[in-house]
mmCIF file of C-alpha atoms and ligand atoms in Angstrom:
data_model
loop_
_atom_site.group_PDB
_atom_site.id
_atom_site.type_symbol
_atom_site.label_atom_id
_atom_site.label_comp_id
_atom_site.label_asym_id
_atom_site.label_seq_id
_atom_site.Cartn_x
_atom_site.Cartn_y
_atom_site.Cartn_z
ATOM 1 C CA MET A 538 0.035 -0.177 -0.061
ATOM 2 C CA LEU A 539 2.518 2.637 1.296
ATOM 3 C CA ILE A 540 5.247 0.998 -0.673
ATOM 4 C CA ARG A 541 5.571 -1.508 -3.469
ATOM 5 C CA THR A 542 2.658 -1.258 -5.922
ATOM 6 C CA HIS A 543 2.730 -1.917 -9.393
ATOM 7 C CA GLN A 544 2.171 1.711 -9.831
ATOM 8 C CA ASP A 545 5.268 2.339 -7.922
ATOM 9 C CA GLY A 546 7.173 0.325 -10.508
ATOM 10 C CA PHE A 547 7.653 -2.593 -8.327
ATOM 11 C CA ILE A 548 6.295 -5.867 -9.906
ATOM 12 C CA HIS A 549 4.784 -8.656 -8.111
ATOM 13 C CA PRO A 550 4.344 -12.190 -9.537
ATOM 14 C CA LEU A 551 0.458 -12.209 -10.992
ATOM 15 C CA SER A 552 -1.502 -14.812 -9.492
ATOM 16 C CA SER A 553 -2.037 -15.993 -12.991
ATOM 17 C CA GLU A 554 1.423 -16.757 -13.519
ATOM 18 C CA ILE A 555 1.835 -18.706 -10.239
ATOM 19 C CA THR A 556 -0.947 -21.093 -11.403
ATOM 20 C CA LYS A 557 0.275 -21.575 -14.834
ATOM 21 C CA PRO A 558 1.184 -25.209 -14.669
ATOM 22 C CA GLU A 559 4.863 -24.440 -15.859
ATOM 23 C CA ALA A 560 5.391 -21.412 -13.584
ATOM 24 C CA TYR A 561 3.750 -23.650 -10.673
ATOM 25 C CA ALA A 562 6.574 -26.404 -11.439
ATOM 26 C CA THR A 563 9.248 -24.035 -11.260
ATOM 27 C CA ARG A 564 8.047 -22.514 -8.266
ATOM 28 C CA ARG A 565 7.586 -25.923 -6.516
ATOM 29 C CA GLN A 566 11.276 -26.675 -7.729
ATOM 30 C CA LEU A 567 12.245 -23.505 -5.918
ATOM 31 C CA LEU A 568 10.315 -24.445 -2.780
ATOM 32 C CA ARG A 569 12.163 -27.547 -2.603
ATOM 33 C CA GLN A 570 15.424 -26.100 -2.903
ATOM 34 C CA TRP A 571 14.513 -23.702 -0.244
ATOM 35 C CA SER A 572 13.212 -26.103 2.226
ATOM 36 C CA ALA A 573 16.167 -28.469 1.571
ATOM 37 C CA GLY A 574 18.390 -25.469 2.204
ATOM 38 C CA ALA A 575 16.602 -24.496 5.349
ATOM 39 C CA ALA A 576 16.714 -27.858 6.715
ATOM 40 C CA ALA A 577 20.383 -28.018 5.821
ATOM 41 C CA ALA A 578 20.929 -25.148 7.546
ATOM 42 C CA GLY A 579 18.897 -26.005 10.445
ATOM 43 C CA LEU A 580 16.118 -23.560 9.994
ATOM 44 C CA ALA A 581 12.492 -24.123 11.519
ATOM 45 C CA GLY A 582 9.416 -24.443 9.209
ATOM 46 C CA TRP A 583 10.524 -26.141 6.246
ATOM 47 C CA THR A 584 8.074 -28.855 6.514
ATOM 48 C CA GLN A 585 5.261 -26.523 6.349
ATOM 49 C CA ARG A 586 6.507 -24.675 2.998
ATOM 50 C CA GLU A 587 6.873 -28.125 1.481
ATOM 51 C CA ALA A 588 3.565 -29.251 2.667
ATOM 52 C CA PHE A 589 2.310 -26.210 1.212
ATOM 53 C CA ALA A 590 4.023 -26.667 -2.146
ATOM 54 C CA GLN A 591 3.260 -30.263 -2.677
ATOM 55 C CA GLY A 592 -0.093 -30.753 -0.702
ATOM 56 C CA SER A 593 -3.799 -31.631 -1.363
ATOM 57 C CA ALA A 594 -5.279 -30.246 -4.623
ATOM 58 C CA SER A 595 -5.530 -26.834 -3.545
ATOM 59 C CA GLY A 596 -1.675 -26.984 -2.443
ATOM 60 C CA LEU A 597 -2.884 -26.443 1.233
ATOM 61 C CA GLN A 598 -2.952 -28.314 4.084
ATOM 62 C CA LYS A 599 -6.358 -29.439 5.307
ATOM 63 C CA LEU A 600 -7.722 -27.207 7.885
ATOM 64 C CA ALA A 601 -10.324 -27.871 10.550
ATOM 65 C CA ALA A 602 -14.000 -27.468 8.871
ATOM 66 C CA LEU A 603 -15.883 -24.613 10.181
ATOM 67 C CA PRO A 604 -19.665 -25.437 9.712
ATOM 68 C CA ALA A 605 -21.902 -22.490 8.794
ATOM 69 C CA SER A 606 -25.453 -21.910 7.331
ATOM 70 C CA GLN A 607 -25.745 -19.763 4.061
ATOM 71 C CA SER A 608 -26.179 -16.149 4.982
ATOM 72 C CA ASN A 609 -29.544 -14.486 5.099
ATOM 73 C CA VAL A 610 -28.272 -10.968 5.067
ATOM 74 C CA GLN A 611 -28.968 -8.819 2.186
ATOM 75 C CA GLY A 612 -26.255 -8.328 -0.225
ATOM 76 C CA ALA A 613 -23.996 -10.997 1.653
ATOM 77 C CA MET A 614 -23.952 -13.599 -1.437
ATOM 78 C CA THR A 615 -22.671 -12.152 -4.666
ATOM 79 C CA VAL A 616 -22.884 -14.831 -7.711
ATOM 80 C CA GLU A 617 -19.430 -13.965 -8.887
ATOM 81 C CA LYS A 618 -16.863 -16.671 -9.567
ATOM 82 C CA LEU A 619 -14.878 -17.471 -6.605
ATOM 83 C CA THR A 620 -11.249 -16.401 -6.386
ATOM 84 C CA SER A 621 -9.137 -20.072 -6.072
ATOM 85 C CA LEU A 622 -8.427 -20.854 -2.531
ATOM 86 C CA ARG A 623 -4.735 -20.945 -3.858
ATOM 87 C CA ASP A 624 -4.730 -17.338 -4.969
ATOM 88 C CA ALA A 625 -6.472 -16.453 -1.938
ATOM 89 C CA THR A 626 -3.953 -17.871 0.346
ATOM 90 C CA THR A 627 -0.786 -16.790 -1.653
ATOM 91 C CA TYR A 628 -1.360 -13.496 -2.623
ATOM 92 C CA ASN A 629 -1.989 -11.675 0.828
ATOM 93 C CA ASN A 630 -1.169 -8.548 2.570
ATOM 94 C CA PHE A 631 -0.113 -9.067 6.131
ATOM 95 C CA TYR A 632 2.715 -6.676 6.694
ATOM 96 C CA GLU A 633 3.628 -8.457 10.028
ATOM 97 C CA PHE A 634 4.876 -10.978 7.881
ATOM 98 C CA GLY A 635 6.543 -9.480 5.193
ATOM 99 C CA VAL A 636 5.538 -6.837 2.534
ATOM 100 C CA ASP A 637 5.922 -9.210 -0.556
ATOM 101 C CA LYS A 638 2.562 -10.735 -1.491
ATOM 102 C CA SER A 639 3.905 -14.133 -1.208
ATOM 103 C CA ASP A 640 5.614 -13.625 2.171
ATOM 104 C CA PRO A 641 2.768 -14.198 4.402
ATOM 105 C CA ALA A 642 1.897 -17.772 3.021
ATOM 106 C CA ARG A 643 5.640 -18.506 3.666
ATOM 107 C CA ASN A 644 6.140 -16.949 6.972
ATOM 108 C CA ALA A 645 2.860 -16.774 8.824
ATOM 109 C CA HIS A 646 3.359 -20.425 9.953
ATOM 110 C CA THR A 647 5.068 -19.075 13.185
ATOM 111 C CA LEU A 648 1.741 -17.442 14.183
ATOM 112 C CA LYS A 649 0.532 -18.737 17.334
ATOM 113 C CA THR A 650 -3.310 -18.914 17.299
ATOM 114 C CA SER A 651 -4.318 -20.990 20.126
ATOM 115 C CA PRO A 652 -4.524 -19.857 23.287
ATOM 116 C CA TRP A 653 -6.432 -16.799 21.680
ATOM 117 C CA SER A 654 -8.444 -14.208 23.559
ATOM 118 C CA ILE A 655 -9.814 -10.487 22.748
ATOM 119 C CA GLU A 656 -9.889 -7.944 25.047
ATOM 120 C CA VAL A 657 -12.769 -5.866 25.081
ATOM 121 C CA GLU A 658 -12.223 -2.598 26.828
ATOM 122 C CA GLY A 659 -13.230 1.178 26.734
ATOM 123 C CA LEU A 660 -16.577 2.458 26.967
ATOM 124 C CA VAL A 661 -18.626 -1.036 27.723
ATOM 125 C CA LYS A 662 -20.591 -2.008 30.750
ATOM 126 C CA LYS A 663 -17.809 -4.291 31.725
ATOM 127 C CA PRO A 664 -14.427 -4.509 30.002
ATOM 128 C CA THR A 665 -13.293 -8.158 29.937
ATOM 129 C CA ARG A 666 -10.896 -10.523 28.117
ATOM 130 C CA PHE A 667 -12.754 -13.208 26.555
ATOM 131 C CA ASN A 668 -11.318 -16.514 25.150
ATOM 132 C CA LEU A 669 -11.816 -17.302 21.378
ATOM 133 C CA GLU A 670 -13.846 -20.380 22.445
ATOM 134 C CA ASP A 671 -16.489 -18.715 24.140
ATOM 135 C CA ILE A 672 -16.682 -15.502 21.517
ATOM 136 C CA ILE A 673 -17.249 -18.050 18.726
ATOM 137 C CA LYS A 674 -20.496 -19.005 20.246
ATOM 138 C CA TRP A 675 -21.793 -15.545 20.307
ATOM 139 C CA GLY A 676 -23.419 -15.620 16.831
ATOM 140 C CA ALA A 677 -24.777 -17.887 14.362
ATOM 141 C CA MET A 678 -21.904 -18.796 11.883
ATOM 142 C CA GLN A 679 -22.772 -17.889 8.214
ATOM 143 C CA GLU A 680 -21.086 -18.279 4.918
ATOM 144 C CA ARG A 681 -20.835 -14.931 3.027
ATOM 145 C CA ILE A 682 -19.397 -14.581 -0.423
ATOM 146 C CA TYR A 683 -18.008 -10.924 -0.565
ATOM 147 C CA ARG A 684 -15.895 -8.993 -3.083
ATOM 148 C CA MET A 685 -12.766 -7.662 -1.692
ATOM 149 C CA ARG A 686 -11.321 -4.578 -3.069
ATOM 150 C CA CYS A 687 -7.570 -3.626 -2.111
ATOM 151 C CA VAL A 688 -6.647 -0.082 -2.143
ATOM 152 C CA GLU A 689 -3.605 -1.204 -4.731
ATOM 153 C CA GLY A 690 -6.375 -1.946 -7.431
ATOM 154 C CA TRP A 691 -6.894 -5.607 -7.320
ATOM 155 C CA SER A 692 -9.797 -7.587 -6.145
ATOM 156 C CA MET A 693 -10.964 -11.303 -4.939
ATOM 157 C CA VAL A 694 -14.068 -12.909 -4.318
ATOM 158 C CA ILE A 695 -14.153 -14.822 -1.237
ATOM 159 C CA PRO A 696 -16.440 -17.110 0.729
ATOM 160 C CA TRP A 697 -15.900 -15.962 4.362
ATOM 161 C CA VAL A 698 -17.339 -17.673 7.601
ATOM 162 C CA GLY A 699 -18.224 -15.800 10.520
ATOM 163 C CA TYR A 700 -20.959 -13.792 12.055
ATOM 164 C CA SER A 701 -22.073 -10.213 11.930
ATOM 165 C CA MET A 702 -19.724 -7.876 14.330
ATOM 166 C CA SER A 703 -23.297 -6.459 15.747
ATOM 167 C CA ASP A 704 -23.818 -10.020 17.615
ATOM 168 C CA LEU A 705 -20.498 -9.416 19.503
ATOM 169 C CA ILE A 706 -21.182 -5.760 20.168
ATOM 170 C CA LYS A 707 -24.696 -6.095 21.424
ATOM 171 C CA ARG A 708 -23.126 -8.725 23.880
ATOM 172 C CA VAL A 709 -20.803 -6.611 25.433
ATOM 173 C CA GLU A 710 -23.134 -3.704 25.991
ATOM 174 C CA PRO A 711 -21.394 -0.332 24.768
ATOM 175 C CA LEU A 712 -22.062 2.635 26.862
ATOM 176 C CA PRO A 713 -24.232 5.613 25.210
ATOM 177 C CA ASN A 714 -20.973 7.662 24.793
ATOM 178 C CA ALA A 715 -19.319 4.966 22.571
ATOM 179 C CA LYS A 716 -19.192 6.556 18.794
ATOM 180 C CA TYR A 717 -16.403 4.467 17.418
ATOM 181 C CA VAL A 718 -14.745 0.966 17.559
ATOM 182 C CA GLU A 719 -11.074 0.491 17.544
ATOM 183 C CA PHE A 720 -9.748 -2.920 16.383
ATOM 184 C CA ILE A 721 -6.261 -3.603 17.676
ATOM 185 C CA THR A 722 -4.202 -6.562 16.014
ATOM 186 C CA GLN A 723 -1.689 -9.111 17.350
ATOM 187 C CA VAL A 724 1.963 -7.694 17.260
ATOM 188 C CA ASP A 725 4.675 -10.204 18.521
ATOM 189 C CA PRO A 726 8.149 -9.672 17.338
ATOM 190 C CA GLN A 727 9.228 -13.110 18.108
ATOM 191 C CA THR A 728 6.869 -14.512 15.722
ATOM 192 C CA MET A 729 6.184 -11.931 13.416
ATOM 193 C CA PRO A 730 9.278 -11.176 11.213
ATOM 194 C CA GLY A 731 7.788 -8.144 9.542
ATOM 195 C CA VAL A 732 7.275 -6.345 12.549
ATOM 196 C CA LYS A 733 10.814 -5.278 12.719
ATOM 197 C CA GLY A 734 10.507 -3.493 9.632
ATOM 198 C CA GLY A 735 9.423 0.068 10.433
ATOM 199 C CA TYR A 736 6.704 0.282 7.835
ATOM 200 C CA ILE A 737 3.952 1.278 10.072
ATOM 201 C CA ASP A 738 3.750 1.879 13.915
ATOM 202 C CA TRP A 739 2.746 -1.523 15.452
ATOM 203 C CA PRO A 740 0.297 -2.692 16.490
ATOM 204 C CA TYR A 741 -1.986 -2.324 13.192
ATOM 205 C CA THR A 742 -5.109 -0.973 14.222
ATOM 206 C CA GLU A 743 -8.238 -0.214 12.507
ATOM 207 C CA GLY A 744 -11.352 1.696 13.162
ATOM 208 C CA LEU A 745 -15.103 1.923 12.347
ATOM 209 C CA ARG A 746 -17.794 4.336 13.213
ATOM 210 C CA MET A 747 -20.351 2.355 15.675
ATOM 211 C CA ASP A 748 -23.184 2.601 13.111
ATOM 212 C CA GLU A 749 -20.473 0.732 10.546
ATOM 213 C CA ALA A 750 -19.646 -1.939 12.900
ATOM 214 C CA MET A 751 -23.169 -2.537 13.681
ATOM 215 C CA HIS A 752 -23.970 -3.028 10.055
ATOM 216 C CA PRO A 753 -25.303 -6.669 9.400
ATOM 217 C CA LEU A 754 -22.592 -6.867 6.360
ATOM 218 C CA THR A 755 -19.636 -6.296 9.018
ATOM 219 C CA LEU A 756 -18.387 -9.616 9.480
ATOM 220 C CA LEU A 757 -16.279 -11.120 12.477
ATOM 221 C CA THR A 758 -14.714 -13.777 10.511
ATOM 222 C CA PHE A 759 -13.243 -17.148 11.665
ATOM 223 C CA GLY A 760 -12.871 -18.943 8.630
ATOM 224 C CA MET A 761 -13.124 -19.147 4.722
ATOM 225 C CA TYR A 762 -13.730 -21.832 1.992
ATOM 226 C CA GLY A 763 -15.587 -23.573 4.819
ATOM 227 C CA GLU A 764 -12.589 -24.046 7.160
ATOM 228 C CA VAL A 765 -10.830 -22.077 9.946
ATOM 229 C CA LEU A 766 -8.737 -19.123 8.700
ATOM 230 C CA PRO A 767 -5.498 -20.039 7.125
ATOM 231 C CA LYS A 768 -2.719 -18.120 9.201
ATOM 232 C CA GLN A 769 -1.837 -15.723 6.366
ATOM 233 C CA ASN A 770 -5.291 -14.535 5.902
ATOM 234 C CA GLY A 771 -5.591 -13.270 9.626
ATOM 235 C CA ALA A 772 -6.207 -16.550 11.957
ATOM 236 C CA PRO A 773 -8.064 -16.921 14.146
ATOM 237 C CA VAL A 774 -10.109 -14.160 14.019
ATOM 238 C CA ARG A 775 -10.339 -11.021 11.685
ATOM 239 C CA LEU A 776 -12.717 -8.345 10.397
ATOM 240 C CA VAL A 777 -14.061 -8.098 7.335
ATOM 241 C CA VAL A 778 -15.755 -5.071 5.921
ATOM 242 C CA PRO A 779 -16.698 -5.613 2.269
ATOM 243 C CA TRP A 780 -17.570 -1.857 0.860
ATOM 244 C CA LYS A 781 -14.469 -0.570 2.263
ATOM 245 C CA TYR A 782 -10.809 -1.130 1.081
ATOM 246 C CA GLY A 783 -8.988 -4.391 2.199
ATOM 247 C CA PHE A 784 -6.848 -2.909 4.793
ATOM 248 C CA LYS A 785 -9.849 -1.913 7.104
ATOM 249 C CA SER A 786 -10.324 -5.668 7.420
ATOM 250 C CA GLY A 787 -7.723 -6.107 10.431
ATOM 251 C CA LYS A 788 -6.210 -9.762 10.675
ATOM 252 C CA SER A 789 -5.651 -11.526 13.982
ATOM 253 C CA LEU A 790 -7.619 -9.277 16.279
ATOM 254 C CA VAL A 791 -6.441 -9.080 20.192
ATOM 255 C CA LYS A 792 -8.429 -6.158 21.125
ATOM 256 C CA ILE A 793 -11.636 -4.224 20.504
ATOM 257 C CA ARG A 794 -11.869 -0.807 21.896
ATOM 258 C CA PHE A 795 -14.920 1.221 22.196
ATOM 259 C CA VAL A 796 -14.175 5.112 22.048
ATOM 260 C CA GLU A 797 -16.008 8.466 22.045
ATOM 261 C CA LYS A 798 -13.713 10.251 19.476
ATOM 262 C CA GLN A 799 -12.532 8.875 15.772
ATOM 263 C CA PRO A 800 -9.397 6.969 16.318
ATOM 264 C CA LEU A 801 -6.449 7.408 14.418
ATOM 265 C CA ILE A 802 -5.846 4.261 12.212
ATOM 266 C CA SER A 803 -2.416 2.656 11.333
ATOM 267 C CA TRP A 804 -2.653 3.696 7.831
ATOM 268 C CA ALA A 805 -3.847 7.306 8.221
ATOM 269 C CA LYS A 806 -0.866 7.514 10.878
ATOM 270 C CA ALA A 807 1.514 6.624 8.151
ATOM 271 C CA ALA A 808 0.198 8.501 5.187
ATOM 272 C CA PRO A 809 -2.558 10.677 6.232
ATOM 273 C CA GLN A 810 -2.520 12.422 2.645
ATOM 274 C CA GLU A 811 -3.089 9.097 1.199
ATOM 275 C CA TYR A 812 -5.581 7.067 3.741
ATOM 276 C CA GLY A 813 -8.257 8.559 5.284
ATOM 277 C CA PHE A 814 -10.479 7.086 8.170
ATOM 278 C CA TYR A 815 -13.303 5.909 6.134
ATOM 279 C CA SER A 816 -11.667 4.291 3.199
ATOM 280 C CA ASN A 817 -14.912 3.446 1.376
ATOM 281 C CA VAL A 818 -14.382 2.059 -1.867
ATOM 282 C CA ASN A 819 -15.029 4.962 -4.201
ATOM 283 C CA PRO A 820 -14.200 4.953 -7.865
ATOM 284 C CA SER A 821 -14.472 8.668 -8.440
ATOM 285 C CA VAL A 822 -11.948 9.396 -5.628
ATOM 286 C CA ASP A 823 -8.261 8.643 -6.944
ATOM 287 C CA HIS A 824 -5.816 7.489 -4.624
ATOM 288 C CA PRO A 825 -2.959 10.455 -4.725
ATOM 289 C CA ARG A 826 -0.834 8.512 -6.738
ATOM 290 C CA TRP A 827 -3.287 6.418 -8.966
ATOM 291 C CA SER A 828 -6.927 6.029 -10.060
ATOM 292 C CA GLN A 829 -9.061 3.948 -8.302
ATOM 293 C CA ALA A 830 -11.585 3.652 -11.208
ATOM 294 C CA THR A 831 -10.778 0.495 -12.249
ATOM 295 C CA GLU A 832 -9.404 -2.938 -10.642
ATOM 296 C CA ARG A 833 -7.689 -6.360 -11.656
ATOM 297 C CA ARG A 834 -9.600 -9.442 -10.509
ATOM 298 C CA ILE A 835 -7.053 -11.774 -9.266
ATOM 299 C CA GLY A 836 -7.074 -15.130 -11.332
ATOM 300 C CA GLU A 837 -8.652 -13.437 -14.311
ATOM 301 C CA GLY A 838 -5.287 -12.937 -16.180
ATOM 302 C CA GLY A 839 -2.503 -10.648 -16.534
ATOM 303 C CA LEU A 840 -1.822 -7.079 -16.377
ATOM 304 C CA LEU A 841 -2.571 -6.710 -20.142
ATOM 305 C CA ASP A 842 -6.005 -8.054 -19.573
ATOM 306 C CA LYS A 843 -9.195 -5.951 -19.595
ATOM 307 C CA LYS A 844 -9.702 -4.294 -16.106
ATOM 308 C CA ARG A 845 -12.807 -4.387 -14.354
ATOM 309 C CA LYS A 846 -14.808 -1.044 -13.418
ATOM 310 C CA THR A 847 -14.576 -0.572 -9.749
ATOM 311 C CA LEU A 848 -18.035 0.046 -8.190
ATOM 312 C CA MET A 849 -19.248 2.421 -5.615
ATOM 313 C CA PHE A 850 -19.002 1.037 -2.222
ATOM 314 C CA ASN A 851 -17.741 -2.107 -3.832
ATOM 315 C CA GLY A 852 -20.929 -3.186 -5.308
ATOM 316 C CA TYR A 853 -22.747 -2.838 -1.810
ATOM 317 C CA GLU A 854 -24.101 0.655 -2.252
ATOM 318 C CA ALA A 855 -27.750 -0.589 -2.006
ATOM 319 C CA GLN A 856 -26.849 -1.924 1.409
ATOM 320 C CA VAL A 857 -24.544 0.865 3.049
ATOM 321 C CA ALA A 858 -25.022 4.301 1.022
ATOM 322 C CA SER A 859 -27.302 5.542 3.754
ATOM 323 C CA LEU A 860 -24.761 5.458 6.253
ATOM 324 C CA TYR A 861 -23.131 8.411 4.422
ATOM 325 C CA ALA A 862 -26.026 10.525 3.461
ATOM 326 C CA GLY A 863 -24.921 14.062 3.363
ATOM 327 C CA MET A 864 -21.456 13.418 3.947
ATOM 328 C CA ASP A 865 -18.744 14.736 1.567
ATOM 329 C CA LEU A 866 -17.149 11.471 0.373
ATOM 330 C CA ALA A 867 -14.051 13.322 -1.251
ATOM 331 C CA LYS A 868 -13.365 15.022 2.052
ATOM 332 C CA ASN A 869 -14.024 11.984 3.997
ATOM 333 C CA PHE A 870 -12.117 9.589 2.038
HETATM 334 N N1 MTE B 485 -3.069 -7.104 10.779
HETATM 335 C C1 MTE B 485 -3.089 -6.862 9.601
HETATM 336 N N2 MTE B 485 -4.201 -6.750 9.089
HETATM 337 C C2 MTE B 485 -4.492 -6.577 7.643
HETATM 338 C C3 MTE B 485 -3.148 -6.387 6.704
HETATM 339 C C4 MTE B 485 -1.767 -6.257 7.594
HETATM 340 O O1 MTE B 485 -0.987 -5.759 6.889
HETATM 341 N N3 MTE B 485 -2.008 -6.638 8.782
HETATM 342 N N4 MTE B 485 -3.370 -5.902 5.534
HETATM 343 C C5 MTE B 485 -4.738 -5.181 4.987
HETATM 344 C C6 MTE B 485 -4.711 -5.189 3.634
HETATM 345 S S1 MTE B 485 -3.925 -4.129 2.807
HETATM 346 C C7 MTE B 485 -5.672 -6.271 2.657
HETATM 347 S S2 MTE B 485 -5.912 -5.776 1.299
HETATM 348 C C8 MTE B 485 -6.248 -7.436 3.627
HETATM 349 C C9 MTE B 485 -5.966 -8.656 2.595
HETATM 350 O O2 MTE B 485 -6.547 -9.656 3.185
HETATM 351 P P1 MTE B 485 -6.311 -11.009 2.711
HETATM 352 O O3 MTE B 485 -4.948 -11.189 2.595
HETATM 353 O O4 MTE B 485 -7.176 -12.049 3.638
HETATM 354 O O5 MTE B 485 -6.917 -11.086 0.970
HETATM 355 O O6 MTE B 485 -5.903 -7.607 4.949
HETATM 356 C C10 MTE B 485 -5.841 -6.465 5.634
HETATM 357 N N5 MTE B 485 -5.587 -6.749 7.080
HETATM 358 MO MO1 MO B 486 -5.064 -3.802 0.935
#
């Protein structure tokens, strides 16, 4: 986002290249060599890389199933073609594990996801730390097929599993003066190699206005493709806000804080002229360094393929436009 985008002249491998059989074979060979090198050097983690390269049809280790019913929330089930599991788990932004798209899939195996708890603090009836096992039971798990649009100009369609954030919020009883919700994510220099790079001020934090957090589309997410979240996608629990740029969807949440004033989110702190608090997908508001009018759907082909037009609120206008009635969205970007 801040650095290393196509527009800045850094070239990432395209997912289409990764999935081409020949490219995949080369990649597998590379991974093998690497693994062998890592094993020889006595480095940990190579078995997982190997499993990743050679595993099941999807190329992934099988994760625990996460049963869910189909969502009944309006707008939560796009009929667009799903992004492949391989693309969704090998083309990631998770800067705690490195800034290249392929870094999280390689590095996130060190993330320790159990035991896990979320601390709920600030303006709530009773600030408490809750175990994930309890939180999981607070809402009815649903599968939701959401379009995701990164600020960098690419998009995916992913079947997430989780329940509406509103179920958690109601449960913890915010006080009347709680106007915003801050989401604080895991930071552990021991297991997160990217945290040593000073890209942002860790921990990575996000924020929503209370009505945005309470909107039924805002998903507290525990899984994808019918399984628990892979680590590179933000295990064991993350946020997914489908009408906003991907970075609003904080991964590996450890703290939820209810506050009165609009919180300063990580990206706005790092580059205030480029990233605002709202970050709604809006094709008519350009990023200072590139247009946001179009996007490249991961898996549909390379840079030369025709781009898709980006939709207002990422296609969720009917559901969420009323939240911003009367606001100047060019100013509140
Ligand atoms: N903790 C944390 N959460 C994060 C990020 C990150 O770097 N760290 N990147 C964000 C960005 S920019 C995007 S586009 C999405 C990507 O989610 P995905 O890898 O599951 O597609 O995660 C978001 N959540
Ligand atoms: Mo992003």
